[in-house]
XYZ file of C-alpha atoms in Angstrom:
673
model
C 89.981 151.206 -42.254
C 93.388 149.884 -41.215
C 96.018 152.473 -40.286
C 98.523 153.002 -43.098
C 102.261 153.408 -42.810
C 103.508 156.800 -43.972
C 103.434 156.986 -47.784
C 101.787 153.549 -48.115
C 98.955 152.986 -50.576
C 95.710 151.501 -49.245
C 95.284 147.976 -50.660
C 92.072 146.884 -48.950
C 88.718 146.397 -50.680
C 86.578 147.883 -47.870
C 86.508 151.653 -47.435
C 84.868 154.063 -45.006
C 81.279 154.638 -46.121
C 80.679 158.295 -47.074
C 77.936 160.174 -45.175
C 78.124 157.506 -42.484
C 75.296 157.592 -39.899
C 75.776 154.881 -37.230
C 72.311 155.459 -35.712
C 70.608 155.061 -39.087
C 72.655 151.895 -39.785
C 71.776 150.479 -36.366
C 68.086 151.064 -37.099
C 68.403 149.427 -40.543
C 69.988 146.311 -39.002
C 67.365 146.216 -36.214
C 64.545 146.326 -38.783
C 66.288 143.662 -40.909
C 66.159 141.280 -37.920
C 62.755 142.286 -36.529
C 59.781 139.959 -36.816
C 59.702 136.563 -38.500
C 62.854 135.771 -40.445
C 65.573 138.243 -41.322
C 66.513 140.315 -44.359
C 69.905 138.755 -45.024
C 70.458 140.779 -48.183
C 70.082 144.060 -46.279
C 72.446 142.826 -43.539
C 75.235 141.771 -45.895
C 74.908 144.878 -48.076
C 75.252 147.196 -45.090
C 78.034 145.373 -43.235
C 80.244 144.829 -46.292
C 79.986 148.510 -47.257
C 81.172 149.808 -43.871
C 84.747 149.735 -42.566
C 85.542 147.860 -39.363
C 85.877 151.153 -37.471
C 82.398 152.151 -38.629
C 80.983 148.753 -37.655
C 82.210 149.309 -34.077
C 80.290 152.599 -33.976
C 77.191 150.795 -35.255
C 77.547 148.229 -32.424
C 77.720 151.016 -29.826
C 74.704 152.852 -31.271
C 72.722 149.606 -31.527
C 73.243 149.000 -27.798
C 72.356 152.617 -26.962
C 69.167 152.574 -29.063
C 67.850 149.080 -28.297
C 69.701 147.899 -25.171
C 70.801 144.799 -27.062
C 74.123 143.359 -28.265
C 74.284 143.508 -32.069
C 76.672 140.542 -32.413
C 74.393 138.400 -30.181
C 71.368 139.327 -32.322
C 73.241 138.526 -35.545
C 74.283 135.139 -34.110
C 70.645 134.408 -33.205
C 69.214 135.449 -36.600
C 71.844 133.977 -38.920
C 73.193 130.445 -39.296
C 76.122 128.433 -40.580
C 78.953 129.840 -42.670
C 77.108 133.089 -43.391
C 76.753 133.749 -39.655
C 80.455 133.031 -39.010
C 81.452 135.402 -41.804
C 79.188 138.290 -40.739
C 80.071 137.950 -37.049
C 83.782 137.819 -37.965
C 83.402 141.120 -39.812
C 81.738 142.723 -36.793
C 84.652 142.088 -34.412
C 87.683 144.412 -34.272
C 90.589 142.711 -36.137
C 92.600 141.898 -32.991
C 89.532 140.406 -31.293
C 88.726 138.414 -34.431
C 92.267 136.964 -34.366
C 91.918 136.289 -30.618
C 88.661 134.386 -31.208
C 90.266 132.316 -34.000
C 93.201 131.361 -31.768
C 90.924 130.610 -28.793
C 88.882 128.253 -30.987
C 92.098 126.709 -32.365
C 93.362 125.685 -28.905
C 90.052 124.958 -27.155
C 88.612 121.479 -26.708
C 90.102 118.248 -28.009
C 92.936 118.689 -30.469
C 94.578 121.847 -31.775
C 94.085 123.599 -35.119
C 97.797 124.050 -35.792
C 97.181 125.472 -39.279
C 95.190 128.359 -37.797
C 97.924 129.108 -35.224
C 100.580 129.004 -37.935
C 98.649 131.243 -40.334
C 97.951 133.984 -37.785
C 101.232 134.065 -35.879
C 103.465 133.710 -38.950
C 101.777 136.540 -40.862
C 101.024 139.318 -38.363
C 103.185 142.407 -37.794
C 104.637 143.300 -34.392
C 101.829 145.813 -33.807
C 99.150 143.277 -34.761
C 100.698 140.696 -32.410
C 100.690 143.172 -29.497
C 97.046 144.044 -30.183
C 96.156 140.350 -30.421
C 97.770 139.533 -27.062
C 95.932 142.451 -25.405
C 92.590 141.517 -27.029
C 92.948 137.888 -25.904
C 93.593 139.033 -22.324
C 90.604 141.394 -22.442
C 88.183 138.928 -24.049
C 89.070 135.755 -22.131
C 90.921 137.017 -19.028
C 93.718 134.599 -19.875
C 97.331 134.910 -20.966
C 97.730 133.925 -24.623
C 101.342 132.796 -24.259
C 100.454 130.528 -21.322
C 97.544 129.001 -23.275
C 99.738 128.361 -26.333
C 102.418 126.757 -24.134
C 99.762 124.567 -22.524
C 98.467 123.349 -25.875
C 101.668 122.847 -27.921
C 105.101 121.342 -27.411
C 108.687 121.071 -28.613
C 110.335 123.388 -31.138
C 106.909 124.249 -32.589
C 105.945 125.706 -29.216
C 109.243 127.601 -28.874
C 108.846 129.303 -32.260
C 105.222 130.245 -31.511
C 106.331 131.833 -28.237
C 109.079 133.791 -30.046
C 106.514 135.083 -32.573
C 104.108 136.008 -29.759
C 106.675 138.461 -28.379
C 106.157 140.688 -31.425
C 109.782 141.769 -31.351
C 110.872 141.189 -34.940
C 113.429 143.808 -35.965
C 111.913 146.484 -38.210
C 115.006 148.386 -39.340
C 115.354 148.481 -43.145
C 119.098 149.145 -42.876
C 120.754 145.761 -43.365
C 124.287 144.749 -42.403
C 125.942 142.700 -45.165
C 128.276 141.132 -42.614
C 125.328 139.979 -40.484
C 123.603 138.577 -43.582
C 126.680 136.462 -44.366
C 126.944 135.369 -40.725
C 123.296 134.290 -40.615
C 123.685 132.327 -43.864
C 126.690 130.529 -42.407
C 124.901 129.897 -39.085
C 121.823 128.443 -40.835
C 123.999 126.292 -43.096
C 126.023 124.970 -40.166
C 122.874 124.444 -38.069
C 121.310 122.263 -40.775
C 123.128 120.991 -43.836
C 126.594 120.695 -42.245
C 125.475 119.276 -38.916
C 124.676 115.701 -37.889
C 121.200 116.420 -36.552
C 119.859 119.957 -36.610
C 120.424 122.968 -34.353
C 116.800 124.136 -34.303
C 117.607 127.024 -31.942
C 119.535 128.828 -34.693
C 116.599 128.542 -37.107
C 114.230 129.829 -34.401
C 116.436 132.756 -33.410
C 117.190 133.977 -36.950
C 113.761 133.400 -38.547
C 111.919 134.592 -35.446
C 113.755 137.874 -34.851
C 115.460 139.291 -37.940
C 113.692 141.936 -40.050
C 111.942 140.912 -43.257
C 114.332 142.967 -45.375
C 117.306 141.297 -43.712
C 115.834 137.800 -44.130
C 115.102 138.325 -47.824
C 118.796 139.021 -48.373
C 119.694 136.020 -46.195
C 117.487 133.782 -48.360
C 119.058 135.133 -51.566
C 122.588 134.595 -50.247
C 121.685 131.150 -48.891
C 120.609 130.101 -52.384
C 123.848 131.391 -53.917
C 126.013 129.778 -51.213
C 124.364 126.353 -50.948
C 122.747 125.919 -54.363
C 119.346 125.228 -52.795
C 116.524 127.455 -51.523
C 116.095 127.852 -47.768
C 112.733 126.069 -48.069
C 114.479 122.900 -49.281
C 116.809 122.936 -46.269
C 113.895 123.477 -43.878
C 112.063 120.504 -45.387
C 115.174 118.365 -45.166
C 116.155 119.333 -41.619
C 112.862 120.025 -39.769
C 109.611 118.087 -39.525
C 105.956 118.152 -38.519
C 104.202 121.339 -37.395
C 107.550 123.017 -36.694
C 108.538 122.543 -40.343
C 105.155 123.916 -41.517
C 105.468 126.953 -39.236
C 108.984 127.783 -40.431
C 107.939 127.429 -44.083
C 104.991 129.783 -43.415
C 107.362 132.325 -41.847
C 109.640 132.123 -44.901
C 106.673 132.584 -47.252
C 105.407 135.609 -45.312
C 108.884 137.121 -45.307
C 109.069 136.719 -49.067
C 105.508 137.981 -49.679
C 102.622 137.973 -47.216
C 100.015 138.515 -49.987
C 101.438 135.555 -51.924
C 101.203 133.406 -48.782
C 97.510 134.269 -48.451
C 96.851 133.783 -52.172
C 98.247 130.268 -51.825
C 96.191 129.602 -48.662
C 93.003 130.760 -50.412
C 93.692 128.620 -53.479
C 94.256 125.520 -51.345
C 91.122 126.299 -49.319
C 88.997 126.066 -52.466
C 90.748 123.610 -54.794
C 89.579 120.021 -55.087
C 86.498 118.548 -53.447
C 85.012 120.550 -50.593
C 85.937 123.988 -49.277
C 87.869 124.795 -46.111
C 85.385 127.488 -45.113
C 87.027 128.440 -41.810
C 90.261 129.274 -43.655
C 88.400 131.111 -46.420
C 86.395 133.194 -43.912
C 89.381 133.974 -41.710
C 91.536 135.228 -44.583
C 88.829 137.215 -46.371
C 87.877 138.935 -43.107
C 91.417 139.615 -41.895
C 92.839 140.900 -45.217
C 89.789 142.888 -46.427
C 91.183 146.166 -45.046
C 94.878 145.345 -45.416
C 96.059 143.816 -48.689
C 93.260 141.852 -50.363
C 93.919 143.707 -53.658
C 97.525 142.468 -53.610
C 96.312 138.970 -52.731
C 93.851 139.108 -55.639
C 96.465 140.172 -58.137
C 98.996 137.555 -57.095
C 96.220 134.947 -57.163
C 95.368 135.925 -60.757
C 99.007 135.844 -61.841
C 99.869 132.591 -60.082
C 96.751 130.507 -60.760
C 95.530 131.962 -64.070
C 92.061 132.586 -62.671
C 90.640 135.342 -60.523
C 89.956 134.965 -56.816
C 86.477 136.311 -57.543
C 85.692 133.569 -60.084
C 86.993 130.829 -57.802
C 84.859 132.050 -54.873
C 81.863 132.351 -57.224
C 82.239 128.755 -58.407
C 82.986 127.305 -54.968
C 80.370 128.903 -52.674
C 76.662 129.762 -52.723
C 73.868 131.955 -51.347
C 74.361 134.974 -49.088
C 77.689 133.474 -48.000
C 78.944 133.754 -51.599
C 77.545 137.286 -52.027
C 79.309 138.485 -48.873
C 82.648 136.930 -49.862
C 82.423 138.500 -53.322
C 81.751 141.910 -51.745
C 84.895 141.474 -49.627
C 86.848 140.396 -52.711
C 85.935 143.738 -54.259
C 86.047 142.922 -57.973
C 86.697 140.363 -60.687
C 90.184 140.543 -62.199
C 88.985 138.425 -65.145
C 86.238 140.860 -66.104
C 88.478 143.206 -68.089
C 90.516 140.340 -69.563
C 93.836 141.733 -68.382
C 95.975 142.093 -65.283
C 95.949 145.001 -62.897
C 99.179 147.031 -63.086
C 100.165 145.731 -59.646
C 99.737 142.128 -60.811
C 102.019 142.895 -63.727
C 104.588 144.154 -61.242
C 104.381 140.823 -59.430
C 105.109 139.134 -62.770
C 107.992 141.583 -63.318
C 109.484 140.638 -59.946
C 109.092 136.923 -60.747
C 111.130 137.435 -63.931
C 113.720 139.401 -61.961
C 114.075 136.477 -59.543
C 114.365 134.084 -62.489
C 117.040 136.298 -64.052
C 119.257 136.621 -60.972
C 118.798 133.211 -59.305
C 121.700 130.816 -59.666
C 120.368 127.475 -58.568
C 122.627 124.448 -58.752
C 120.726 121.704 -60.548
C 121.020 118.235 -59.083
C 119.846 114.811 -60.113
C 118.719 112.032 -57.788
C 120.658 109.189 -59.411
C 124.410 109.314 -58.846
C 127.297 106.936 -59.642
C 127.553 104.036 -57.199
C 130.658 104.394 -55.061
C 131.576 100.710 -54.919
C 130.714 100.020 -58.555
C 131.770 96.671 -60.031
C 130.294 95.980 -63.497
C 131.336 92.332 -63.314
C 129.399 91.738 -60.089
C 126.360 93.669 -61.380
C 126.298 91.773 -64.694
C 126.374 88.417 -62.870
C 123.647 89.511 -60.436
C 121.406 90.618 -63.311
C 121.972 87.348 -65.185
C 121.078 85.382 -62.071
C 117.943 87.526 -61.562
C 116.691 86.560 -65.040
C 117.847 82.936 -65.214
C 115.509 79.989 -64.712
C 111.844 80.157 -63.741
C 110.546 83.542 -62.711
C 112.328 86.879 -62.571
C 113.853 88.611 -59.559
C 112.484 92.127 -60.279
C 113.694 93.471 -56.936
C 117.355 92.788 -57.772
C 116.985 94.292 -61.246
C 115.369 97.438 -59.823
C 117.945 97.764 -57.054
C 120.930 97.565 -59.399
C 119.657 99.663 -62.302
C 118.144 102.510 -60.261
C 121.285 102.881 -58.133
C 123.800 103.143 -60.982
C 124.481 106.147 -63.188
C 123.754 105.883 -66.899
C 127.471 105.662 -67.674
C 127.781 102.746 -65.234
C 124.770 101.021 -66.830
C 126.528 101.176 -70.222
C 129.540 99.450 -68.663
C 127.239 96.754 -67.256
C 125.775 96.211 -70.758
C 129.237 95.699 -72.242
C 130.344 93.394 -69.406
C 127.106 91.385 -69.687
C 127.759 90.779 -73.395
C 131.429 89.886 -72.797
C 130.563 87.373 -70.062
C 127.414 85.772 -71.408
C 127.350 86.586 -75.145
C 123.874 88.013 -74.599
C 122.260 91.413 -75.083
C 121.211 92.716 -71.658
C 118.532 94.953 -73.191
C 116.980 92.022 -75.050
C 116.997 89.880 -71.899
C 115.368 92.638 -69.835
C 112.753 93.138 -72.539
C 111.830 89.443 -72.523
C 111.737 89.174 -68.716
C 109.901 92.386 -67.802
C 106.618 93.785 -69.044
C 104.350 96.811 -69.001
C 105.253 100.034 -67.213
C 108.190 98.486 -65.343
C 109.766 97.304 -68.611
C 109.422 100.788 -70.165
C 111.021 102.401 -67.114
C 113.940 99.952 -66.747
C 114.688 99.851 -70.480
C 114.530 103.649 -70.568
C 117.089 103.873 -67.770
C 119.356 101.451 -69.636
C 119.486 103.577 -72.801
C 122.013 106.411 -73.247
C 120.067 109.692 -72.719
C 120.288 110.933 -76.314
C 119.126 107.570 -77.693
C 116.282 107.514 -75.162
C 115.119 110.996 -76.236
C 115.479 110.016 -79.906
C 113.274 106.975 -79.294
C 110.639 109.086 -77.496
C 110.558 111.511 -80.435
C 110.293 108.637 -82.918
C 107.409 107.069 -80.955
C 105.666 110.450 -80.804
C 105.586 110.540 -84.624
C 104.872 106.862 -85.361
C 101.545 105.426 -86.409
C 98.238 107.250 -86.598
C 98.301 110.631 -84.918
C 101.165 112.564 -83.406
C 101.965 113.019 -79.722
C 102.585 116.758 -79.907
C 102.958 117.041 -76.124
C 105.971 114.695 -76.124
C 107.578 116.543 -79.065
C 107.124 119.874 -77.264
C 108.320 118.590 -73.886
C 111.598 117.275 -75.299
C 112.491 119.866 -77.936
C 111.514 122.917 -75.857
C 113.608 121.918 -72.826
C 116.869 120.375 -74.048
C 120.180 122.240 -74.199
C 122.104 122.742 -77.445
C 124.490 119.898 -76.556
C 121.580 117.587 -75.757
C 119.792 118.493 -79.030
C 122.923 117.814 -81.075
C 123.365 114.425 -79.360
C 119.693 113.593 -80.029
C 120.123 114.374 -83.747
C 123.139 112.071 -83.971
C 121.376 109.289 -82.069
C 118.251 109.638 -84.228
C 120.298 109.359 -87.430
C 122.207 106.371 -86.061
C 119.131 104.482 -84.827
C 116.592 105.264 -87.591
C 118.800 106.071 -90.626
C 117.017 109.344 -91.346
C 117.234 112.854 -89.978
C 115.033 114.109 -87.161
C 114.293 117.229 -89.224
C 112.915 115.135 -92.114
C 110.553 113.233 -89.821
C 109.390 116.440 -88.114
C 108.754 117.950 -91.566
C 106.627 115.044 -92.719
C 104.683 114.658 -89.457
C 103.858 118.279 -88.550
C 102.829 121.375 -90.472
C 102.636 125.152 -90.586
C 104.174 127.408 -87.971
C 104.278 124.550 -85.451
C 106.543 122.562 -87.813
C 108.818 125.565 -88.303
C 109.121 126.085 -84.536
C 109.989 122.418 -83.865
C 112.573 122.349 -86.656
C 114.123 125.552 -85.328
C 114.363 124.031 -81.834
C 115.749 120.785 -83.295
C 118.724 122.586 -84.839
C 120.134 123.292 -81.360
C 121.298 126.781 -82.282
C 120.193 128.695 -79.188
C 122.619 131.451 -78.207
C 124.449 130.702 -74.977
C 125.694 134.093 -73.762
C 124.112 136.665 -71.466
C 121.523 139.271 -72.357
C 122.079 141.798 -75.145
C 120.608 145.011 -73.721
C 120.344 146.644 -77.160
C 118.154 143.798 -78.418
C 116.079 143.297 -75.240
C 113.651 146.158 -75.892
C 113.534 145.429 -79.633
C 112.627 141.771 -78.964
C 110.030 142.756 -76.352
C 108.456 145.108 -78.914
C 108.189 142.253 -81.447
C 106.512 140.099 -78.776
C 104.052 142.911 -77.997
C 103.208 143.328 -81.675
C 102.685 139.639 -82.452
C 100.546 139.309 -79.315
C 98.492 142.313 -80.496
C 99.014 144.595 -77.529
C 101.555 147.041 -78.948
C 100.525 150.521 -80.047
C 102.416 150.560 -83.357
C 102.732 147.373 -85.455
C 105.885 147.445 -87.546
C 105.348 144.623 -90.043
C 102.953 142.118 -91.551
C 101.706 139.147 -89.540
C 103.828 136.501 -91.296
C 107.028 138.494 -90.832
C 106.224 139.104 -87.154
C 105.556 135.379 -86.600
C 108.961 134.518 -88.041
C 110.723 137.100 -85.873
C 108.870 135.998 -82.735
C 109.722 132.345 -83.457
C 113.375 133.258 -83.997
C 113.478 135.164 -80.690
C 111.962 132.336 -78.647
C 113.895 129.551 -80.384
C 117.349 131.083 -80.710
C 117.904 133.687 -77.981
C 119.706 132.588 -74.818
C 117.678 131.851 -71.702
C 119.342 134.754 -69.872
C 118.460 137.143 -72.693
C 114.857 135.883 -72.862
C 114.370 136.417 -69.129
C 115.201 140.090 -69.644
C 113.009 140.257 -72.766
C 110.026 138.865 -70.865
C 110.729 141.255 -67.985
C 110.896 144.193 -70.409
C 107.636 142.937 -71.968
C 105.909 143.297 -68.574
C 107.384 146.765 -68.084
C 106.311 147.814 -71.581
C 102.767 146.402 -71.589
C 101.657 145.580 -68.004
C 101.054 142.038 -69.238
C 102.878 138.789 -68.484
C 104.085 137.091 -71.657
C 103.026 133.563 -70.638
C 99.436 134.534 -69.846
C 99.251 136.679 -72.975
C 100.391 133.815 -75.222
C 97.735 131.604 -73.625
C 95.054 134.230 -74.253
C 96.062 135.338 -77.755
C 97.261 132.084 -79.350
C 95.817 128.599 -79.715
C 96.620 124.970 -80.440
C 100.082 123.479 -80.746
C 101.749 126.828 -81.489
C 100.455 128.216 -78.200
C 101.545 125.092 -76.332
C 105.113 125.102 -77.660
C 105.602 128.832 -77.026
C 104.219 128.455 -73.471
C 106.567 125.488 -72.886
C 109.558 127.581 -73.993
C 108.554 130.480 -71.720
C 107.976 128.175 -68.737
C 111.281 126.411 -69.356
C 113.090 129.755 -69.501
C 111.410 130.923 -66.285
C 111.944 127.767 -64.223
C 112.666 124.467 -65.959
C 112.333 122.256 -62.846
C 108.917 123.814 -62.157
C 107.882 123.092 -65.764
C 108.630 119.395 -65.209
C 107.033 119.416 -61.743
C 103.798 120.664 -63.348
C 104.000 117.957 -66.026
C 104.518 115.254 -63.380
C 101.614 116.543 -61.282
C 99.268 116.584 -64.289
C 100.373 113.070 -65.267
C 99.123 111.756 -61.913
C 96.135 113.926 -61.012
C 92.539 112.857 -61.611
C 91.368 109.465 -62.825
C 94.119 107.378 -64.373
C 97.830 108.025 -64.759
C 99.758 109.089 -67.859
C 102.461 106.469 -67.273
C 104.362 107.346 -70.447
C 104.768 111.003 -69.434
C 105.629 110.017 -65.870
C 108.241 107.514 -67.054
C 109.742 109.825 -69.667
C 110.329 112.665 -67.197
C 111.602 110.443 -64.370
C 114.086 108.767 -66.716
C 115.262 111.846 -68.607
C 115.673 114.142 -65.567
C 117.018 111.581 -63.068
C 120.647 112.648 -63.479
C 120.025 116.296 -64.380
C 117.569 118.139 -62.101
C 115.104 115.675 -60.557
C 116.066 116.842 -57.063
C 115.164 120.424 -58.034
C 111.935 119.138 -59.582
C 111.120 117.472 -56.255
C 111.641 120.779 -54.422
C 109.392 122.654 -56.864
C 106.739 119.904 -56.695
C 106.330 120.059 -52.918
C 106.516 123.866 -52.917
C 103.654 124.196 -55.404
C 101.443 121.224 -54.583
C 101.972 120.907 -50.823
C 102.824 117.221 -51.129
C 105.988 115.474 -52.134
C 106.623 113.815 -55.483
C 107.272 110.646 -53.469
C 103.749 110.854 -51.979
C 102.165 111.515 -55.371
C 103.905 108.501 -56.957
C 103.039 106.339 -53.952
C 99.359 107.239 -54.230
C 99.111 106.778 -57.980
C 101.194 103.707 -58.947
C 101.734 100.217 -57.604
C 103.884 97.093 -57.564
C 107.395 96.928 -58.958
C 106.740 99.989 -61.128
C 106.078 101.968 -57.933
C 109.225 100.599 -56.286
C 111.410 101.527 -59.266
C 109.915 105.032 -59.546
C 110.470 105.708 -55.844
C 114.084 104.558 -56.149
C 114.620 107.009 -59.031
C 112.752 109.735 -57.087
C 115.377 109.309 -54.397
C 113.687 110.690 -51.288
C 110.498 111.575 -49.434
C 111.143 115.325 -48.833
């Protein structure tokens, strides 16, 4: 087993086998490979139930008893992914890392992702052992080989990491934290071009504890996470390496949970990545990885491996995984602590929200009105001019253009646009031309018109708007449709779902900070309604009303503390519990409120991703979010999108839409990230 720091708790899945007899194990493996064929089941059962230290003793005894190399025999008897996995388990960790890096830089091309994963995530001690193992195994200098196979700033950062000299002192100087924040800001955001050397020096040498405080202060100082600055200032493999370093500083288990998820999601499996991580973390922190995986992706690592692999390869991976977090239907306590920390981050973060559409600096409504008239006059329509003007003006400026257009030409600009444009482009451009409250009012009206109700649109709008926005929507709805929004919601929905929507539509959410006296009381109500509290204090109907009131009227800041207290009280995360205990539209609206409270830009990033993934595109959802968030927080949504889905919103739109609709969406998106 891996050596533990003093007082640390072992978080691996593989333990020393009791009553270990290396000679007996060597004989068992020899018999499993003797004769025609091999007993793969016996091999995997034995190797996955012994620690790496014990496996090394088995190798030595095997050679003493039979004069043969155990790893060579395993390579001969086994094949494919199963062979790679078993052989990887048989090597000492440093030699396994050395082999991975040797393979990554041998032959044509370089596996940069492998280099990044290993060198960004290993401790100083692991790096020193890796360098020594590489020298011993290949009689070559690892640093020289890396320099020979890479270039530029990517190479420089790899070399810095290979020194294994990251500071390890937990005592942090506040003055140095502030200085590093300023140096990073000046090296990137405030500089024409980027001073990469500063990023390399600070991210490559400072202690993890120090860097976590630097990242927190950077967010407070600049209004954007350090990851957003790295994406904006750096590029290519260097950018990917620096982002990996940041992720490992924040949480190494979370970094590996994300790598495992990406290795198995979608078509095909990245088996080399899956094998490398499962082998390397099995005696370090695979339990932490598992629990973060379960919390972050709402499925267990075990179940994902089970559904994505097969045969002895699958059996071995599942043994390394060490258990199914879904089996008991609840989180491990440690996973709940991860959720607790996520709520803490949500409670203390102060992110400046930014849109992508800003007022044009040289705005002239007269010129714009004439250009739009010309674009729609005569045969054909100049869509490019229309898109260019409307997507590069703020909503307030568009209203001035509408008034000027009517004054000059005695025509309604909206009516002209409607007659000249069609389909998705028309919906997008007309949406941008409407005042925000009137646009939201129209989306709500459309969601309730005709046969059936678009509950998703009702939830998306009412669960995410501020009090001021809700009040403006009510006024716009009354003005445009001559009836109240509450009346239409009452006639088009029913039951608890109707009551929740009407409560949200009143716009009476508290706007102060948390009320500590009520935090625990509200968390207790949540625990009781979600049926995990020890002592119910009221009937179901009364609890439903109280829970609805808490979620619909408490301030966001207060709710963050309530949901954090809920985790502390129950060892459950409120979002996952709502999903498990509730159903239908009531579940969906409560989940939307919780997600909006936790991280509103991420809520919209998820909605945008789902609108474009798979066959077909939900153009109405895509349009509604791009229009409604363009001047509020679309830039933040872009940052969350690329952070979670490993591709930019720009790329997703580009791959899923076309023509003038694509051009207009990209203009609103405002950048490639």
